[in-house]
PDB file of C-alpha atoms in Angstrom:
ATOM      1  CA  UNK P  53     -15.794   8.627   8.498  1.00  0.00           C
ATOM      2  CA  UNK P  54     -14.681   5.619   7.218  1.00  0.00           C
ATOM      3  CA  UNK P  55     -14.013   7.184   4.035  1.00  0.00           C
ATOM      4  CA  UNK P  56     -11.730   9.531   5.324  1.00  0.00           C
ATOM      5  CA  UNK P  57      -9.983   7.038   7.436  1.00  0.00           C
ATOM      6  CA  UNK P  58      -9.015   5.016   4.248  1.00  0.00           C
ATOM      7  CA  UNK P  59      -7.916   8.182   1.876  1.00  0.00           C
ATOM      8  CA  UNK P  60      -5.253   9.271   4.531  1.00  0.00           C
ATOM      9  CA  UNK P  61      -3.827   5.704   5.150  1.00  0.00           C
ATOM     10  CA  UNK P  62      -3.406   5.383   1.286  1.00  0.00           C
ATOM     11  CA  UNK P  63      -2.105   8.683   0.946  1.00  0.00           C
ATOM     12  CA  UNK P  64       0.415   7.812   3.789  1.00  0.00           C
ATOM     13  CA  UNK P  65       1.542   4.462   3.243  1.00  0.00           C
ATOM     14  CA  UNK P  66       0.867   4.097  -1.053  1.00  0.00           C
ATOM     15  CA  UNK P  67       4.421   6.708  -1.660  1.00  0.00           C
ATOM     16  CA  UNK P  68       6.311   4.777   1.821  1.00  0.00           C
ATOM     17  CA  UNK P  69       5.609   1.289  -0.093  1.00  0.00           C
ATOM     18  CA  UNK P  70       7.448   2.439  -3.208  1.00  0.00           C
ATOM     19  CA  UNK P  71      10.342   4.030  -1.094  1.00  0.00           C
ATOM     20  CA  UNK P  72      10.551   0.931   1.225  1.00  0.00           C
ATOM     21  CA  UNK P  73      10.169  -1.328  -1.981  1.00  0.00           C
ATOM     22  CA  UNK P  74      12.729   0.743  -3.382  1.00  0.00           C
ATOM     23  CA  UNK P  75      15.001   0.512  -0.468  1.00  0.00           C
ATOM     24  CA  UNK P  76      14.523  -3.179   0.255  1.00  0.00           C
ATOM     25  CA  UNK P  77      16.927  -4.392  -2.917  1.00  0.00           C
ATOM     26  CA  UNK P  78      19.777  -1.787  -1.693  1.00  0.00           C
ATOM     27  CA  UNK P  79      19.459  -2.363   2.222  1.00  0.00           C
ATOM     28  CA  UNK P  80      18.650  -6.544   1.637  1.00  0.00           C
ATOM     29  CA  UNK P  81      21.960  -7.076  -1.066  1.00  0.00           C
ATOM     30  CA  UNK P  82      24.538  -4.715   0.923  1.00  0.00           C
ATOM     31  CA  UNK P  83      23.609  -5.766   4.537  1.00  0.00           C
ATOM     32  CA  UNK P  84      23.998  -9.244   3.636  1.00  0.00           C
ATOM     33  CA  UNK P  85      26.183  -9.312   1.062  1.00  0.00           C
ATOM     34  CA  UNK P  86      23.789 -10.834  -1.524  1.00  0.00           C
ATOM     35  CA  UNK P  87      23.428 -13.639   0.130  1.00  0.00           C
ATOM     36  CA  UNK P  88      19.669 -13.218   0.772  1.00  0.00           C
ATOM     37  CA  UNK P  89      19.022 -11.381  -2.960  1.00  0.00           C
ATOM     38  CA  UNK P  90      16.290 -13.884  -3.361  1.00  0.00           C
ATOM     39  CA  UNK P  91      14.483 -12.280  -0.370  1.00  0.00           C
ATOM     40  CA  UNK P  92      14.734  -9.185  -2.305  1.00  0.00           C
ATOM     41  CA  UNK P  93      11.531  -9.840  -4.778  1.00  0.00           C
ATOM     42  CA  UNK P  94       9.462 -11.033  -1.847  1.00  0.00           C
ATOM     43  CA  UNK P  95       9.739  -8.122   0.041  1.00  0.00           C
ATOM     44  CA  UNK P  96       9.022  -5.651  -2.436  1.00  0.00           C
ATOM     45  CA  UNK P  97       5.873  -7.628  -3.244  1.00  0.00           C
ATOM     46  CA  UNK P  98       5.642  -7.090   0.598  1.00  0.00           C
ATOM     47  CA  UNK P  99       5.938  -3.861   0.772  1.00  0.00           C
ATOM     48  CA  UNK P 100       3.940  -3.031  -2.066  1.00  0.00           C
ATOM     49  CA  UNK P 101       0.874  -4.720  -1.185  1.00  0.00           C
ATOM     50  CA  UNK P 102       1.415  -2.974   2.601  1.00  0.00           C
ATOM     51  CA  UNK P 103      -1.945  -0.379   1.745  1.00  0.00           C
ATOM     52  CA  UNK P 104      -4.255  -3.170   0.668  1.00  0.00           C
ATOM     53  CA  UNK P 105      -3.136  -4.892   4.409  1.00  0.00           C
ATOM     54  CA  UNK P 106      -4.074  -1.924   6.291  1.00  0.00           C
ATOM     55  CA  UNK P 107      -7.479  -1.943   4.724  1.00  0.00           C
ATOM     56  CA  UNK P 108      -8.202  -5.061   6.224  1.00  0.00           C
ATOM     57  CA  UNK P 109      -7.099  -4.048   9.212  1.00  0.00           C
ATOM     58  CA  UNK P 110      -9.145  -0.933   9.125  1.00  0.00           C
ATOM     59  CA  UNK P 111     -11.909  -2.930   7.632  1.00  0.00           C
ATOM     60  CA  UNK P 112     -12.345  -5.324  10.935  1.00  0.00           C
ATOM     61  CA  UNK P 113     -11.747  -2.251  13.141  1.00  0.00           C
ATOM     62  CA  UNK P 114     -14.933  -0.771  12.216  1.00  0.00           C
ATOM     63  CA  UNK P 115     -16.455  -4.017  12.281  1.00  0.00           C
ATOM     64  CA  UNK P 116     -15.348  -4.073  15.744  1.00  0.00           C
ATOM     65  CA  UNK P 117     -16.652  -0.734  16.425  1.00  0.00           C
ATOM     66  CA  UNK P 118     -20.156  -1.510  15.181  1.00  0.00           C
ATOM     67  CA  UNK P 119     -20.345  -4.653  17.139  1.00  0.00           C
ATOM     68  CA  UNK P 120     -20.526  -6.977  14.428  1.00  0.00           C
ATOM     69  CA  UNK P 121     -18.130  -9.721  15.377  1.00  0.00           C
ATOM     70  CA  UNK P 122     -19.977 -12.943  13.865  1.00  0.00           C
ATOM     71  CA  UNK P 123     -19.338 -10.860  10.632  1.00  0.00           C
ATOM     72  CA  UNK P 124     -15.864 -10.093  11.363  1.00  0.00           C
ATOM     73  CA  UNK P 125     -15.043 -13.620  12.616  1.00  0.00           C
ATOM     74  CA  UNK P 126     -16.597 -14.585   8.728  1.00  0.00           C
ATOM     75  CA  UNK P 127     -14.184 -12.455   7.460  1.00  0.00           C
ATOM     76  CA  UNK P 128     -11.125 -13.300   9.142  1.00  0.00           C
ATOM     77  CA  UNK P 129     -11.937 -17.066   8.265  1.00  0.00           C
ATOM     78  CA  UNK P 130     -11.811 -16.547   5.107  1.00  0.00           C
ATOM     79  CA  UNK P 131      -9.395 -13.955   4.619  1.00  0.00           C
ATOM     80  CA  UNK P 132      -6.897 -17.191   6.714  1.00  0.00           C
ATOM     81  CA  UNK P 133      -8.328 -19.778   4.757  1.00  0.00           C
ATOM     82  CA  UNK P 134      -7.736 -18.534   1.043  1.00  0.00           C
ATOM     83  CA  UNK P 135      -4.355 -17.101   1.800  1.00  0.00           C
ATOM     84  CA  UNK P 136      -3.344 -20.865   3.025  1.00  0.00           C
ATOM     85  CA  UNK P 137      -4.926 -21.968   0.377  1.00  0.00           C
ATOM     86  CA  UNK P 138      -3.324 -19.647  -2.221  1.00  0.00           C
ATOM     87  CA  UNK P 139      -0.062 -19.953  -0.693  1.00  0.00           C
ATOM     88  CA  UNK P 140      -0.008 -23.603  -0.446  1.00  0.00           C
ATOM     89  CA  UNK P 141      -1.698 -24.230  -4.365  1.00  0.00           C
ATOM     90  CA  UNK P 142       0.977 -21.743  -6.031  1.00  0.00           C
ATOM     91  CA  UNK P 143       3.792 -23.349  -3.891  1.00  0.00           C
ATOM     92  CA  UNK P 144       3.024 -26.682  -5.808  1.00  0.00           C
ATOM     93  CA  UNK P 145       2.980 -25.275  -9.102  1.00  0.00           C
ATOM     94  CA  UNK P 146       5.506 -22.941  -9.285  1.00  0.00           C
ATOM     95  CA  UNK P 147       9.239 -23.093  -7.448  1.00  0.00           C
ATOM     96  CA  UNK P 148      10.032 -19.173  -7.133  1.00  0.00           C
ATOM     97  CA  UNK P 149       8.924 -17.925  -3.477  1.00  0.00           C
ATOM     98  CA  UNK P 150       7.706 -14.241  -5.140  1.00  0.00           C
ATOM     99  CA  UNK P 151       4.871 -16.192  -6.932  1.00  0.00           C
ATOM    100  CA  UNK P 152       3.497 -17.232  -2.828  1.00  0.00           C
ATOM    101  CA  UNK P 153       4.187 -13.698  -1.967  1.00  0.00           C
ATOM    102  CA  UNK P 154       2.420 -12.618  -4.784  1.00  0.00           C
ATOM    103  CA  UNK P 155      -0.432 -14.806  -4.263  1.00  0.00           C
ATOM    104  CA  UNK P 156      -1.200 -13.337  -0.817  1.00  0.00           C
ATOM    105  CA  UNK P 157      -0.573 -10.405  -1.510  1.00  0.00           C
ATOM    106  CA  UNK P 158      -3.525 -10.229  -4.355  1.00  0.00           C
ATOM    107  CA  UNK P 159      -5.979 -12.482  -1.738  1.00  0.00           C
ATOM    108  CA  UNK P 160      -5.261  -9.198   0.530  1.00  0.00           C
ATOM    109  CA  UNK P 161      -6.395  -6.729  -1.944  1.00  0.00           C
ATOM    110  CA  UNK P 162      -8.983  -8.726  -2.765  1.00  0.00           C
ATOM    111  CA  UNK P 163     -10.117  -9.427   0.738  1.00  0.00           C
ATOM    112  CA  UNK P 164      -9.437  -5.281   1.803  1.00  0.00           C
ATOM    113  CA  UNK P 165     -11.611  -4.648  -0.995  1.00  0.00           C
ATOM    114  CA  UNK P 166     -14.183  -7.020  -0.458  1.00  0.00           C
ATOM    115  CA  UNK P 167     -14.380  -6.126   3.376  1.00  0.00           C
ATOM    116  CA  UNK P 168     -14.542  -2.045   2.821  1.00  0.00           C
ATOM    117  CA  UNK P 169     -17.584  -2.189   0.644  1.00  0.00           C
ATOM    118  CA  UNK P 170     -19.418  -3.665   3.132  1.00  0.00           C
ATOM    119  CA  UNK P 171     -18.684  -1.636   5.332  1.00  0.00           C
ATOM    120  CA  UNK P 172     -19.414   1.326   3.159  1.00  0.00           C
ATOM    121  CA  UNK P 173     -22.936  -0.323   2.862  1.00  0.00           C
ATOM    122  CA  UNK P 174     -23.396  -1.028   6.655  1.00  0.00           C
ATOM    123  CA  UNK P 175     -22.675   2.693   7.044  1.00  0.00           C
ATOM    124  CA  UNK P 176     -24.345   4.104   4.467  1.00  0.00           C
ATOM    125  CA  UNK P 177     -21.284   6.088   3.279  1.00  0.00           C
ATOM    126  CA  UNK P 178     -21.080   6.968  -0.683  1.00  0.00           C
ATOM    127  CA  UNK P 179     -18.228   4.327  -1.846  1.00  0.00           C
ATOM    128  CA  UNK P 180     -17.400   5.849  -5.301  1.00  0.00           C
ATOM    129  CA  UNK P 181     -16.141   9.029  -3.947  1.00  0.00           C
ATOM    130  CA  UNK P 182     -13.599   7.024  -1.886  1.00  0.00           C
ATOM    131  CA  UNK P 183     -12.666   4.676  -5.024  1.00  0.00           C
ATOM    132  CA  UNK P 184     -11.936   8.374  -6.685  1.00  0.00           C
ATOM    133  CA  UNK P 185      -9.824   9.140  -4.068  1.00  0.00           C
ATOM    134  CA  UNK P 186      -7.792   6.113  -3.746  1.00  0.00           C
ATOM    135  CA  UNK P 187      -7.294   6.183  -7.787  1.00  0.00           C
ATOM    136  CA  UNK P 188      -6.278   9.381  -7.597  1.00  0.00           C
ATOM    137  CA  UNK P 189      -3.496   8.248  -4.708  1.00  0.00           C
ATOM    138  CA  UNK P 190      -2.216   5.224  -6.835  1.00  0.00           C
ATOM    139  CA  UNK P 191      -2.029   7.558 -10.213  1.00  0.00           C
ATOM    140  CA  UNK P 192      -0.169   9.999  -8.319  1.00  0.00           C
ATOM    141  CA  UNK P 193       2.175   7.485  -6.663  1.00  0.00           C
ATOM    142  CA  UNK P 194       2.999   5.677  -9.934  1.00  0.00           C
ATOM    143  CA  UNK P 195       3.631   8.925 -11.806  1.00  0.00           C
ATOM    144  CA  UNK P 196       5.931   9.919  -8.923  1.00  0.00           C
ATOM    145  CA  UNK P 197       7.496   7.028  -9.100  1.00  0.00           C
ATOM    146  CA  UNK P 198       8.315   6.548 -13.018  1.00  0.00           C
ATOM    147  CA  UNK P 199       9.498  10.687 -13.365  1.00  0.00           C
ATOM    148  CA  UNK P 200      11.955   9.555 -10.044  1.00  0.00           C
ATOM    149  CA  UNK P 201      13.174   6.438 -12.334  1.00  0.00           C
ATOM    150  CA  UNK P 202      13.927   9.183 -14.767  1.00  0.00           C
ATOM    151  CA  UNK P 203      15.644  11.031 -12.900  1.00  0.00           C
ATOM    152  CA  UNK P 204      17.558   8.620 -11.546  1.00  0.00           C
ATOM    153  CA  UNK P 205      18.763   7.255 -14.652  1.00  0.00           C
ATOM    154  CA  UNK P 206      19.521  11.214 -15.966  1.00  0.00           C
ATOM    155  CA  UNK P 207      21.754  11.816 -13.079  1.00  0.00           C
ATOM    156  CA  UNK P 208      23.414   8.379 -14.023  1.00  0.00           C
ATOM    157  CA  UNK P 209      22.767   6.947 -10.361  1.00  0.00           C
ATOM    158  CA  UNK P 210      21.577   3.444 -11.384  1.00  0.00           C
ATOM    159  CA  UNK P 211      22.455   0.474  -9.561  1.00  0.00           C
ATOM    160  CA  UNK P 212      24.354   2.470  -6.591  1.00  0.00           C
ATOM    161  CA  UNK P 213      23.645   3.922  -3.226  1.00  0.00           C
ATOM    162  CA  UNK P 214      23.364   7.485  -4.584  1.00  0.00           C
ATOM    163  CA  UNK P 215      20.903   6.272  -7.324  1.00  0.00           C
ATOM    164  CA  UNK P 216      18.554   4.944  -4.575  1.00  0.00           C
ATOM    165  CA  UNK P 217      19.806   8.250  -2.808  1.00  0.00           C
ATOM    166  CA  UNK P 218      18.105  10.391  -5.997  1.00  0.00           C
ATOM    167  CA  UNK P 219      15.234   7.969  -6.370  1.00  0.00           C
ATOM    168  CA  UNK P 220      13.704   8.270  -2.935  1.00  0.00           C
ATOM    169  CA  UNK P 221      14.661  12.372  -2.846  1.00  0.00           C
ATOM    170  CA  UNK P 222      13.259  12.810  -6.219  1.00  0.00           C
ATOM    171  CA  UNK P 223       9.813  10.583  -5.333  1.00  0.00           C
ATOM    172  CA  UNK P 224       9.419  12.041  -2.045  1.00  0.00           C
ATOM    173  CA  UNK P 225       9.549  15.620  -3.555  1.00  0.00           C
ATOM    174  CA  UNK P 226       6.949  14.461  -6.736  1.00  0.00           C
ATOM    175  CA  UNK P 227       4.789  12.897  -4.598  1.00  0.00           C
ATOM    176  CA  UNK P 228       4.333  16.354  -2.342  1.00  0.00           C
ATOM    177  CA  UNK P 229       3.909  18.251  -5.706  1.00  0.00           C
ATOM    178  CA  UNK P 230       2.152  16.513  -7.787  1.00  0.00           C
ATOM    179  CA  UNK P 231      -0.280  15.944  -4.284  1.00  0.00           C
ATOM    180  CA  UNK P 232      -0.663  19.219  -3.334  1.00  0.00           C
ATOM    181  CA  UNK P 233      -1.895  20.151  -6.783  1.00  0.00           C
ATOM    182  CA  UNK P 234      -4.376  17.073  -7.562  1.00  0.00           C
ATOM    183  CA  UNK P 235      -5.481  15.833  -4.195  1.00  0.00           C
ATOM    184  CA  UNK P 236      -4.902  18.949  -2.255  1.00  0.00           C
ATOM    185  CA  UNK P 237      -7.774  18.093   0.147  1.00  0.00           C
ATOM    186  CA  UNK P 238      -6.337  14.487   1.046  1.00  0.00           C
ATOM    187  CA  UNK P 239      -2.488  16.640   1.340  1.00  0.00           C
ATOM    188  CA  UNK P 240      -3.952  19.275   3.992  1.00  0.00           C
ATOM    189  CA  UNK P 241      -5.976  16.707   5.944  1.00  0.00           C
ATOM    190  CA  UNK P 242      -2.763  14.817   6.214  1.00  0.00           C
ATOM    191  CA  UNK P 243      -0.404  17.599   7.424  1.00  0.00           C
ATOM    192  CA  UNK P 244      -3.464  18.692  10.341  1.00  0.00           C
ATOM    193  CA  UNK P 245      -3.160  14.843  11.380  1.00  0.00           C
ATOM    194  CA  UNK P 246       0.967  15.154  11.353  1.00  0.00           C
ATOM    195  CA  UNK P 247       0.153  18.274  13.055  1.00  0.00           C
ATOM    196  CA  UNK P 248      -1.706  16.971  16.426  1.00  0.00           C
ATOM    197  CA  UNK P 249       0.824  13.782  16.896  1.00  0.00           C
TER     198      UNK P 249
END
């Protein structure tokens, strides 16, 4: 179902996001020496937003599947024409790159949002019980996230490679938990998918 196509990619790519957003200012500063640190913001927002851009993607699949292309041609119109549009009106206003990046990245949420309650319509699939389960996804990423910041800064890591080192160990280990306890249904349909690649 369509529902249960969208709670495991959250579930999968919500906690890689953080890591890779986490990752991206350590990787981006050493590799080139800080001379691309203005990339750094950009790609987090990048990275970040990475969940909302798969929903689209699933979004026009199933469009695809149920042979509604005029609608999904609609869609991808306007899903091109307001991120040029976005991209193009914040570039004139503001001079700081992570604004754009920012931009589109909120026209994607707003677009993979948009596009998966139709479709939840179209097939007749109960939408609030997959808004519960992506809420439940984002609460248990963020919490992950801020008790790993905490750690982090206990084990006096900050700023170095083996802070990132504790960050992403620490997240990655939360994330399971706290998972496995709250959204234990979304965790076990998860590992039987790992399971059969």
């Amino acid at each position: 179902s369509y529902t249960e196509a969208l709670s495991k990619i959250f579930f999968i790519t919500m906690p890689l996001a953080i890591v890779l957003s986490e990752l991206s200012h350590s990787v981006i500063h050493w590799v080139w020496g800080g001379k691309w640190d203005e990339a750094i913001n950009v790609t987090k927002i990048m990275f970040l937003g990475m969940p909302f851009w798969l929903m689209v993607f699933l979004s026009r699949a199933s469009l695809e599947a149920l042979g509604l292309w005029k609608k999904r041609l609609v869609y991808l119109s306007i899903y091109g024409l307001l991120s040029m549009l976005v991209a193009v009106l914040i570039a004139q206003s503001m001079s700081n790159i992570a604004y754009v990046a920012l931009g589109v990245a909120g026209i994607r949420a707003l677009i993979g949002v948009f596009q998966s309650m139709s479709i939840f319509f179209i097939v007749d699939e109960e939408y609030k019980y997959c808004v519960n389960n992506l809420m439940r996804t984002v609460m248990v990423a963020v919490v992950s996230a801020i008790l790993a910041s905490l750690f982090r800064d206990v084990m006096g890591g900050s700023g170095q490679i083996i802070g990132v080192f504790f960050y992403v160990v620490a997240f990655v280990a939360l994330y399971t938990l706290i998972s496995y306890k709250f959204q234990f249904k979304n965790f076990r349909s998860v590992v039987e998918l790992i399971k059969k690649i």
